[in-house]
PDB file of C-alpha atoms and ligand atoms in Angstrom:
ATOM      1  CA  MET A   1      -0.235   0.334  -0.198  1.00 58.00           C
ATOM      2  CA  MET A   2       2.646   2.226   0.989  1.00 65.00           C
ATOM      3  CA  LEU A   3       4.947   1.111  -2.022  1.00 70.00           C
ATOM      4  CA  ARG A   4       1.829   2.033  -4.266  1.00 72.00           C
ATOM      5  CA  LEU A   5       1.766   5.627  -2.626  1.00 66.00           C
ATOM      6  CA  LEU A   6       5.077   6.230  -3.368  1.00 73.00           C
ATOM      7  CA  LEU A   7       4.751   4.865  -7.001  1.00 75.00           C
ATOM      8  CA  ALA A   8       1.605   7.355  -7.302  1.00 70.00           C
ATOM      9  CA  ASP A   9       3.213  10.525  -6.233  1.00 70.00           C
ATOM     10  CA  LEU A  10       6.392  10.052  -8.293  1.00 71.00           C
ATOM     11  CA  TRP A  11       4.585   8.763 -11.432  1.00 69.00           C
ATOM     12  CA  ALA A  12       2.822  12.429 -10.879  1.00 66.00           C
ATOM     13  CA  LEU A  13       5.706  14.359 -10.204  1.00 66.00           C
ATOM     14  CA  PHE A  14       7.198  13.309 -12.924  1.00 71.00           C
ATOM     15  CA  PHE A  15       3.986  13.389 -15.107  1.00 72.00           C
ATOM     16  CA  PRO A  16       1.678  15.347 -13.635  1.00 76.00           C
ATOM     17  CA  ARG A  17      -1.711  15.363 -14.713  1.00 87.00           C
ATOM     18  CA  PRO A  18      -3.593  18.665 -16.191  1.00 91.00           C
ATOM     19  CA  CYS A  19      -6.021  20.658 -14.909  1.00 93.00           C
ATOM     20  CA  LEU A  20      -9.491  19.465 -17.058  1.00 89.00           C
ATOM     21  CA  ALA A  21     -10.130  23.549 -17.154  1.00 92.00           C
ATOM     22  CA  CYS A  22      -6.308  25.075 -17.885  1.00 92.00           C
ATOM     23  CA  HIS A  23      -4.583  22.411 -18.382  1.00 91.00           C
ATOM     24  CA  GLU A  24      -1.966  23.774 -15.943  1.00 93.00           C
ATOM     25  CA  PRO A  25      -0.460  20.485 -14.110  1.00 92.00           C
ATOM     26  CA  LEU A  26      -1.932  19.408 -10.512  1.00 92.00           C
ATOM     27  CA  VAL A  27       0.166  19.259  -7.803  1.00 90.00           C
ATOM     28  CA  ALA A  28      -0.038  16.921  -4.875  1.00 87.00           C
ATOM     29  CA  GLY A  29      -3.235  17.612  -3.252  1.00 87.00           C
ATOM     30  CA  GLU A  30      -5.390  18.594  -6.726  1.00 90.00           C
ATOM     31  CA  ALA A  31      -7.872  16.087  -8.323  1.00 86.00           C
ATOM     32  CA  HIS A  32      -8.971  17.066 -11.325  1.00 88.00           C
ATOM     33  CA  LEU A  33      -8.959  21.249 -10.905  1.00 92.00           C
ATOM     34  CA  CYS A  34      -6.626  23.345 -10.282  1.00 95.00           C
ATOM     35  CA  THR A  35      -7.025  25.841  -6.929  1.00 95.00           C
ATOM     36  CA  ASN A  36      -7.007  28.823  -9.399  1.00 95.00           C
ATOM     37  CA  CYS A  37      -9.778  27.455 -11.235  1.00 95.00           C
ATOM     38  CA  ARG A  38     -11.369  25.940  -8.288  1.00 94.00           C
ATOM     39  CA  ALA A  39     -11.661  29.962  -6.420  1.00 95.00           C
ATOM     40  CA  GLU A  40     -12.451  31.273 -10.156  1.00 94.00           C
ATOM     41  CA  LEU A  41     -14.943  29.363 -12.092  1.00 95.00           C
ATOM     42  CA  PRO A  42     -18.623  31.362 -12.003  1.00 96.00           C
ATOM     43  CA  TYR A  43     -20.419  29.542  -9.160  1.00 96.00           C
ATOM     44  CA  THR A  44     -24.045  30.719  -9.548  1.00 96.00           C
ATOM     45  CA  ASP A  45     -25.342  30.048  -5.664  1.00 96.00           C
ATOM     46  CA  TYR A  46     -29.006  29.505  -7.152  1.00 95.00           C
ATOM     47  CA  HIS A  47     -28.913  26.820  -4.186  1.00 95.00           C
ATOM     48  CA  LEU A  48     -28.717  29.560  -1.868  1.00 94.00           C
ATOM     49  CA  LEU A  49     -31.676  31.754  -3.550  1.00 92.00           C
ATOM     50  CA  PRO A  50     -34.847  32.624  -2.504  1.00 88.00           C
ATOM     51  CA  PRO A  51     -37.013  30.457  -5.198  1.00 80.00           C
ATOM     52  CA  ASP A  52     -38.683  33.233  -5.511  1.00 86.00           C
ATOM     53  CA  GLN A  53     -35.065  35.404  -6.449  1.00 92.00           C
ATOM     54  CA  ASN A  54     -33.751  32.313  -8.857  1.00 94.00           C
ATOM     55  CA  PRO A  55     -33.884  33.111 -12.522  1.00 93.00           C
ATOM     56  CA  LEU A  56     -33.075  29.761 -13.464  1.00 94.00           C
ATOM     57  CA  ALA A  57     -36.398  29.243 -12.545  1.00 94.00           C
ATOM     58  CA  ARG A  58     -38.852  31.388 -14.225  1.00 92.00           C
ATOM     59  CA  ARG A  59     -37.799  29.399 -17.151  1.00 92.00           C
ATOM     60  CA  PHE A  60     -40.114  26.259 -16.210  1.00 95.00           C
ATOM     61  CA  TRP A  61     -42.758  28.951 -14.470  1.00 93.00           C
ATOM     62  CA  GLY A  62     -46.031  28.038 -15.944  1.00 94.00           C
ATOM     63  CA  LYS A  63     -44.496  24.690 -18.016  1.00 95.00           C
ATOM     64  CA  ILE A  64     -44.469  22.065 -15.073  1.00 96.00           C
ATOM     65  CA  PRO A  65     -43.799  22.562 -11.176  1.00 97.00           C
ATOM     66  CA  VAL A  66     -39.835  21.893 -10.379  1.00 97.00           C
ATOM     67  CA  ARG A  67     -39.027  21.644  -6.399  1.00 96.00           C
ATOM     68  CA  HIS A  68     -35.156  23.011  -7.018  1.00 96.00           C
ATOM     69  CA  THR A  69     -33.413  24.582 -10.129  1.00 97.00           C
ATOM     70  CA  LEU A  70     -30.190  24.202  -9.557  1.00 98.00           C
ATOM     71  CA  SER A  71     -27.136  24.862 -11.868  1.00 98.00           C
ATOM     72  CA  TYR A  72     -23.293  24.350 -10.400  1.00 98.00           C
ATOM     73  CA  LEU A  73     -21.837  26.801 -13.287  1.00 97.00           C
ATOM     74  CA  ARG A  74     -22.604  30.123 -15.782  1.00 96.00           C
ATOM     75  CA  PHE A  75     -22.032  29.179 -19.431  1.00 93.00           C
ATOM     76  CA  LEU A  76     -19.437  31.956 -20.555  1.00 86.00           C
ATOM     77  CA  ARG A  77     -17.958  31.004 -24.462  1.00 84.00           C
ATOM     78  CA  HIS A  78     -14.213  30.778 -24.326  1.00 85.00           C
ATOM     79  CA  GLY A  79     -14.225  30.329 -20.536  1.00 90.00           C
ATOM     80  CA  ARG A  80     -13.092  27.340 -18.193  1.00 94.00           C
ATOM     81  CA  VAL A  81     -16.029  26.855 -18.369  1.00 96.00           C
ATOM     82  CA  GLN A  82     -16.913  26.220 -21.932  1.00 95.00           C
ATOM     83  CA  GLU A  83     -13.482  23.874 -21.764  1.00 94.00           C
ATOM     84  CA  LEU A  84     -15.025  22.121 -18.728  1.00 95.00           C
ATOM     85  CA  LEU A  85     -17.674  20.760 -20.994  1.00 96.00           C
ATOM     86  CA  HIS A  86     -15.856  20.048 -24.322  1.00 94.00           C
ATOM     87  CA  GLN A  87     -13.585  17.970 -22.155  1.00 94.00           C
ATOM     88  CA  LEU A  88     -16.573  16.213 -20.658  1.00 95.00           C
ATOM     89  CA  LYS A  89     -18.564  15.791 -24.063  1.00 94.00           C
ATOM     90  CA  TYR A  90     -15.755  15.610 -26.999  1.00 93.00           C
ATOM     91  CA  LYS A  91     -12.054  14.770 -25.442  1.00 93.00           C
ATOM     92  CA  GLY A  92     -13.470  11.173 -24.289  1.00 93.00           C
ATOM     93  CA  GLN A  93     -13.136  12.827 -20.279  1.00 92.00           C
ATOM     94  CA  SER A  94     -16.184  11.307 -18.739  1.00 94.00           C
ATOM     95  CA  GLN A  95     -13.962  12.080 -15.475  1.00 92.00           C
ATOM     96  CA  VAL A  96     -15.173  16.200 -15.537  1.00 94.00           C
ATOM     97  CA  GLY A  97     -18.784  14.832 -14.957  1.00 96.00           C
ATOM     98  CA  SER A  98     -18.139  12.323 -12.026  1.00 96.00           C
ATOM     99  CA  ALA A  99     -15.993  15.270 -10.644  1.00 94.00           C
ATOM    100  CA  LEU A 100     -18.140  18.631 -10.990  1.00 96.00           C
ATOM    101  CA  GLY A 101     -21.170  15.931  -9.532  1.00 97.00           C
ATOM    102  CA  GLN A 102     -18.972  15.291  -6.449  1.00 96.00           C
ATOM    103  CA  LEU A 103     -18.230  18.766  -6.135  1.00 95.00           C
ATOM    104  CA  TYR A 104     -21.442  20.465  -6.446  1.00 97.00           C
ATOM    105  CA  GLY A 105     -23.061  17.358  -4.665  1.00 98.00           C
ATOM    106  CA  ALA A 106     -20.870  18.355  -1.510  1.00 96.00           C
ATOM    107  CA  GLU A 107     -22.086  21.344  -1.635  1.00 96.00           C
ATOM    108  CA  LEU A 108     -25.815  20.966  -1.789  1.00 98.00           C
ATOM    109  CA  ALA A 109     -25.491  18.383   0.953  1.00 97.00           C
ATOM    110  CA  ALA A 110     -23.741  21.548   2.841  1.00 97.00           C
ATOM    111  CA  ALA A 111     -26.576  23.898   1.757  1.00 96.00           C
ATOM    112  CA  GLY A 112     -29.314  21.588   3.694  1.00 95.00           C
ATOM    113  CA  LEU A 113     -30.370  19.736   0.197  1.00 96.00           C
ATOM    114  CA  GLY A 114     -28.929  16.524   1.111  1.00 94.00           C
ATOM    115  CA  GLN A 115     -32.390  14.875   2.075  1.00 95.00           C
ATOM    116  CA  GLU A 116     -34.150  16.286  -0.981  1.00 97.00           C
ATOM    117  CA  PHE A 117     -33.840  13.452  -3.540  1.00 98.00           C
ATOM    118  CA  ASP A 118     -35.208  10.043  -3.155  1.00 98.00           C
ATOM    119  CA  LEU A 119     -33.585   9.085  -6.588  1.00 98.00           C
ATOM    120  CA  ILE A 120     -31.249  11.083  -9.278  1.00 98.00           C
ATOM    121  CA  VAL A 121     -31.916  10.007 -13.153  1.00 98.00           C
ATOM    122  CA  PRO A 122     -29.749  11.796 -15.757  1.00 98.00           C
ATOM    123  CA  VAL A 123     -31.393  12.945 -19.375  1.00 97.00           C
ATOM    124  CA  PRO A 124     -30.885   9.656 -21.605  1.00 96.00           C
ATOM    125  CA  LEU A 125     -28.287  10.204 -24.770  1.00 92.00           C
ATOM    126  CA  HIS A 126     -29.460   8.731 -28.096  1.00 86.00           C
ATOM    127  CA  ARG A 127     -27.990   5.313 -28.253  1.00 85.00           C
ATOM    128  CA  ARG A 128     -26.559   6.183 -31.343  1.00 87.00           C
ATOM    129  CA  LYS A 129     -24.531   8.759 -29.626  1.00 89.00           C
ATOM    130  CA  LEU A 130     -23.871   6.997 -26.315  1.00 92.00           C
ATOM    131  CA  ALA A 131     -22.126   4.092 -28.841  1.00 91.00           C
ATOM    132  CA  ARG A 132     -20.141   7.216 -30.693  1.00 91.00           C
ATOM    133  CA  ARG A 133     -19.262   8.652 -27.096  1.00 92.00           C
ATOM    134  CA  GLY A 134     -19.316   5.896 -25.286  1.00 94.00           C
ATOM    135  CA  TYR A 135     -20.630   7.242 -21.911  1.00 96.00           C
ATOM    136  CA  ASN A 136     -23.594   9.908 -21.449  1.00 97.00           C
ATOM    137  CA  GLN A 137     -22.541  12.877 -20.126  1.00 97.00           C
ATOM    138  CA  ALA A 138     -25.646  13.424 -17.868  1.00 98.00           C
ATOM    139  CA  ASP A 139     -25.092  10.072 -16.448  1.00 98.00           C
ATOM    140  CA  ALA A 140     -21.654  10.775 -15.088  1.00 97.00           C
ATOM    141  CA  PHE A 141     -22.147  13.640 -13.066  1.00 98.00           C
ATOM    142  CA  ALA A 142     -25.837  11.911 -11.948  1.00 98.00           C
ATOM    143  CA  THR A 143     -23.007   9.597 -10.598  1.00 97.00           C
ATOM    144  CA  GLY A 144     -21.355  12.544  -8.685  1.00 97.00           C
ATOM    145  CA  LEU A 145     -24.092  13.714  -7.356  1.00 98.00           C
ATOM    146  CA  ALA A 146     -25.170  10.305  -6.312  1.00 98.00           C
ATOM    147  CA  ALA A 147     -21.862   9.171  -4.575  1.00 97.00           C
ATOM    148  CA  ALA A 148     -21.989  13.109  -2.174  1.00 97.00           C
ATOM    149  CA  LEU A 149     -25.028  12.962  -2.438  1.00 97.00           C
ATOM    150  CA  THR A 150     -25.289   9.638  -0.605  1.00 97.00           C
ATOM    151  CA  CYS A 151     -28.682   8.629  -3.051  1.00 97.00           C
ATOM    152  CA  PRO A 152     -29.001   5.969  -5.470  1.00 97.00           C
ATOM    153  CA  SER A 153     -28.938   7.338  -9.230  1.00 97.00           C
ATOM    154  CA  ALA A 154     -30.726   5.605 -12.410  1.00 97.00           C
ATOM    155  CA  ALA A 155     -29.764   5.724 -15.593  1.00 96.00           C
ATOM    156  CA  HIS A 156     -31.844   3.918 -17.488  1.00 95.00           C
ATOM    157  CA  ALA A 157     -35.209   5.521 -15.795  1.00 97.00           C
ATOM    158  CA  LEU A 158     -35.943   7.358 -18.930  1.00 97.00           C
ATOM    159  CA  ARG A 159     -35.128   6.495 -22.703  1.00 93.00           C
ATOM    160  CA  ARG A 160     -35.224   7.945 -25.654  1.00 90.00           C
ATOM    161  CA  THR A 161     -37.614   6.879 -27.778  1.00 83.00           C
ATOM    162  CA  GLU A 162     -36.667   8.136 -31.765  1.00 67.00           C
ATOM    163  CA  HIS A 163     -34.082  10.045 -32.466  1.00 53.00           C
ATOM    164  CA  THR A 164     -33.544  14.335 -32.801  1.00 52.00           C
ATOM    165  CA  ALA A 165     -31.163  14.862 -35.281  1.00 50.00           C
ATOM    166  CA  SER A 166     -33.560  16.722 -37.749  1.00 52.00           C
ATOM    167  CA  GLN A 167     -34.000  19.352 -34.542  1.00 51.00           C
ATOM    168  CA  THR A 168     -32.126  22.562 -35.448  1.00 54.00           C
ATOM    169  CA  ARG A 169     -33.957  22.064 -39.016  1.00 55.00           C
ATOM    170  CA  LYS A 170     -37.259  22.914 -37.700  1.00 56.00           C
ATOM    171  CA  GLY A 171     -39.083  25.531 -35.869  1.00 60.00           C
ATOM    172  CA  ARG A 172     -39.302  26.840 -32.260  1.00 58.00           C
ATOM    173  CA  ALA A 173     -42.465  25.122 -31.892  1.00 58.00           C
ATOM    174  CA  ALA A 174     -42.440  22.240 -34.096  1.00 57.00           C
ATOM    175  CA  ARG A 175     -38.756  21.349 -31.996  1.00 55.00           C
ATOM    176  CA  TRP A 176     -40.592  21.425 -28.376  1.00 54.00           C
ATOM    177  CA  GLN A 177     -43.238  18.636 -29.832  1.00 55.00           C
ATOM    178  CA  ASN A 178     -40.311  16.489 -30.872  1.00 55.00           C
ATOM    179  CA  VAL A 179     -38.601  16.882 -28.186  1.00 56.00           C
ATOM    180  CA  ALA A 180     -41.660  16.124 -26.377  1.00 51.00           C
ATOM    181  CA  THR A 181     -42.418  13.413 -27.921  1.00 61.00           C
ATOM    182  CA  VAL A 182     -39.104  11.332 -27.211  1.00 85.00           C
ATOM    183  CA  PHE A 183     -38.488  10.612 -23.921  1.00 92.00           C
ATOM    184  CA  GLU A 184     -40.843   8.242 -21.793  1.00 93.00           C
ATOM    185  CA  VAL A 185     -39.844   6.378 -18.093  1.00 96.00           C
ATOM    186  CA  ALA A 186     -38.579   3.068 -18.688  1.00 95.00           C
ATOM    187  CA  GLU A 187     -38.622   2.165 -14.932  1.00 94.00           C
ATOM    188  CA  PRO A 188     -41.967   3.264 -13.567  1.00 96.00           C
ATOM    189  CA  LYS A 189     -41.768   1.791 -10.098  1.00 96.00           C
ATOM    190  CA  ALA A 190     -38.209   3.032  -9.898  1.00 96.00           C
ATOM    191  CA  VAL A 191     -40.123   6.561 -10.397  1.00 97.00           C
ATOM    192  CA  ALA A 192     -43.535   6.774  -8.611  1.00 98.00           C
ATOM    193  CA  GLY A 193     -43.542   8.508  -5.571  1.00 98.00           C
ATOM    194  CA  ARG A 194     -40.207   9.883  -5.636  1.00 98.00           C
ATOM    195  CA  ARG A 195     -38.602  12.923  -5.237  1.00 98.00           C
ATOM    196  CA  ILE A 196     -36.423  12.884  -8.472  1.00 98.00           C
ATOM    197  CA  LEU A 197     -33.978  15.038  -9.243  1.00 98.00           C
ATOM    198  CA  LEU A 198     -32.978  15.108 -12.932  1.00 98.00           C
ATOM    199  CA  VAL A 199     -29.577  16.541 -13.794  1.00 98.00           C
ATOM    200  CA  ASP A 200     -28.204  17.141 -17.939  1.00 98.00           C
ATOM    201  CA  ASP A 201     -24.860  19.068 -18.576  1.00 97.00           C
ATOM    202  CA  VAL A 202     -26.113  22.308 -19.756  1.00 96.00           C
ATOM    203  CA  LEU A 203     -29.382  23.916 -19.895  1.00 95.00           C
ATOM    204  CA  THR A 204     -30.441  26.093 -22.882  1.00 89.00           C
ATOM    205  CA  THR A 205     -33.885  26.498 -23.754  1.00 90.00           C
ATOM    206  CA  GLY A 206     -34.693  24.044 -21.236  1.00 94.00           C
ATOM    207  CA  ALA A 207     -36.690  21.901 -23.790  1.00 92.00           C
ATOM    208  CA  THR A 208     -35.135  18.457 -22.611  1.00 94.00           C
ATOM    209  CA  LEU A 209     -35.881  19.321 -19.073  1.00 96.00           C
ATOM    210  CA  GLU A 210     -39.158  20.010 -19.338  1.00 96.00           C
ATOM    211  CA  ALA A 211     -40.024  16.962 -21.510  1.00 94.00           C
ATOM    212  CA  CYS A 212     -38.172  14.621 -18.732  1.00 96.00           C
ATOM    213  CA  GLY A 213     -39.897  16.052 -16.215  1.00 97.00           C
ATOM    214  CA  ALA A 214     -43.002  15.478 -17.410  1.00 96.00           C
ATOM    215  CA  ALA A 215     -43.199  11.980 -18.841  1.00 96.00           C
ATOM    216  CA  LEU A 216     -41.204  11.595 -14.986  1.00 97.00           C
ATOM    217  CA  LEU A 217     -44.140  13.976 -13.288  1.00 97.00           C
ATOM    218  CA  ALA A 218     -46.788  12.257 -15.783  1.00 96.00           C
ATOM    219  CA  ALA A 219     -45.112   8.356 -13.993  1.00 96.00           C
ATOM    220  CA  GLY A 220     -46.193   9.706 -10.310  1.00 97.00           C
ATOM    221  CA  ALA A 221     -42.904  10.986  -9.430  1.00 98.00           C
ATOM    222  CA  GLN A 222     -43.913  13.088  -6.147  1.00 98.00           C
ATOM    223  CA  THR A 223     -41.581  16.408  -7.317  1.00 98.00           C
ATOM    224  CA  VAL A 224     -38.974  16.878 -10.287  1.00 98.00           C
ATOM    225  CA  SER A 225     -35.936  19.088  -9.104  1.00 98.00           C
ATOM    226  CA  ILE A 226     -33.715  19.943 -12.110  1.00 98.00           C
ATOM    227  CA  ALA A 227     -29.555  20.504 -11.615  1.00 98.00           C
ATOM    228  CA  THR A 228     -26.970  21.175 -14.824  1.00 98.00           C
ATOM    229  CA  ILE A 229     -23.579  21.082 -14.777  1.00 98.00           C
ATOM    230  CA  ALA A 230     -23.940  24.486 -16.847  1.00 97.00           C
ATOM    231  CA  SER A 231     -26.434  26.800 -17.932  1.00 95.00           C
TER     232      SER A 231
HETATM  233 ZN1   ZN B 301      -7.141  25.171 -13.733  1.00 92.00          ZN
END
């Protein structure tokens, strides 16, 4: 054990792993993100606001009831957050998702939200995209959150029913309808009566999360909350 730790330290000394956000070499005690990035990431802190002052919650008003609307970081172009999401989605770095999930989950627990959820459910990826990427980036985030919140996650509670690659060519209304028809609850027993934390990597229009939330509520979920890495 001691020898293995020593070898790991030596390995890290000669081949330091880079920070996933800025690519500077990590030093002892740092994992995934350097201390500088940890300090300077644009945290939303929406979980510390009263619900009526949470700007993200407004996106879902009049659409579906959302108990907690949470997002870890503000999406800023050409910055650390865009780089983290790029690593997560296009560079095979699934540990970005789990690391951010663990960090955020620890913050949520510290803010008293640790007992608010019974089940964590990631937005599913279409199986063709899943095959190409090898993992679902939303599930990577869900896994980290689940570990920090000591709450189970169910990667297959929701599923997609058809491909949505043609979405960008459609108008806004048609796009929503298209999304709304592509999610269904695959595990109704796991969802019924539960307080669900629905998670995705990025919240943009909110249409995908809205469609998933509606499907979960229709299947008998007690409440739906939402958490994303960035918005
Ligand atoms: Zn860094």
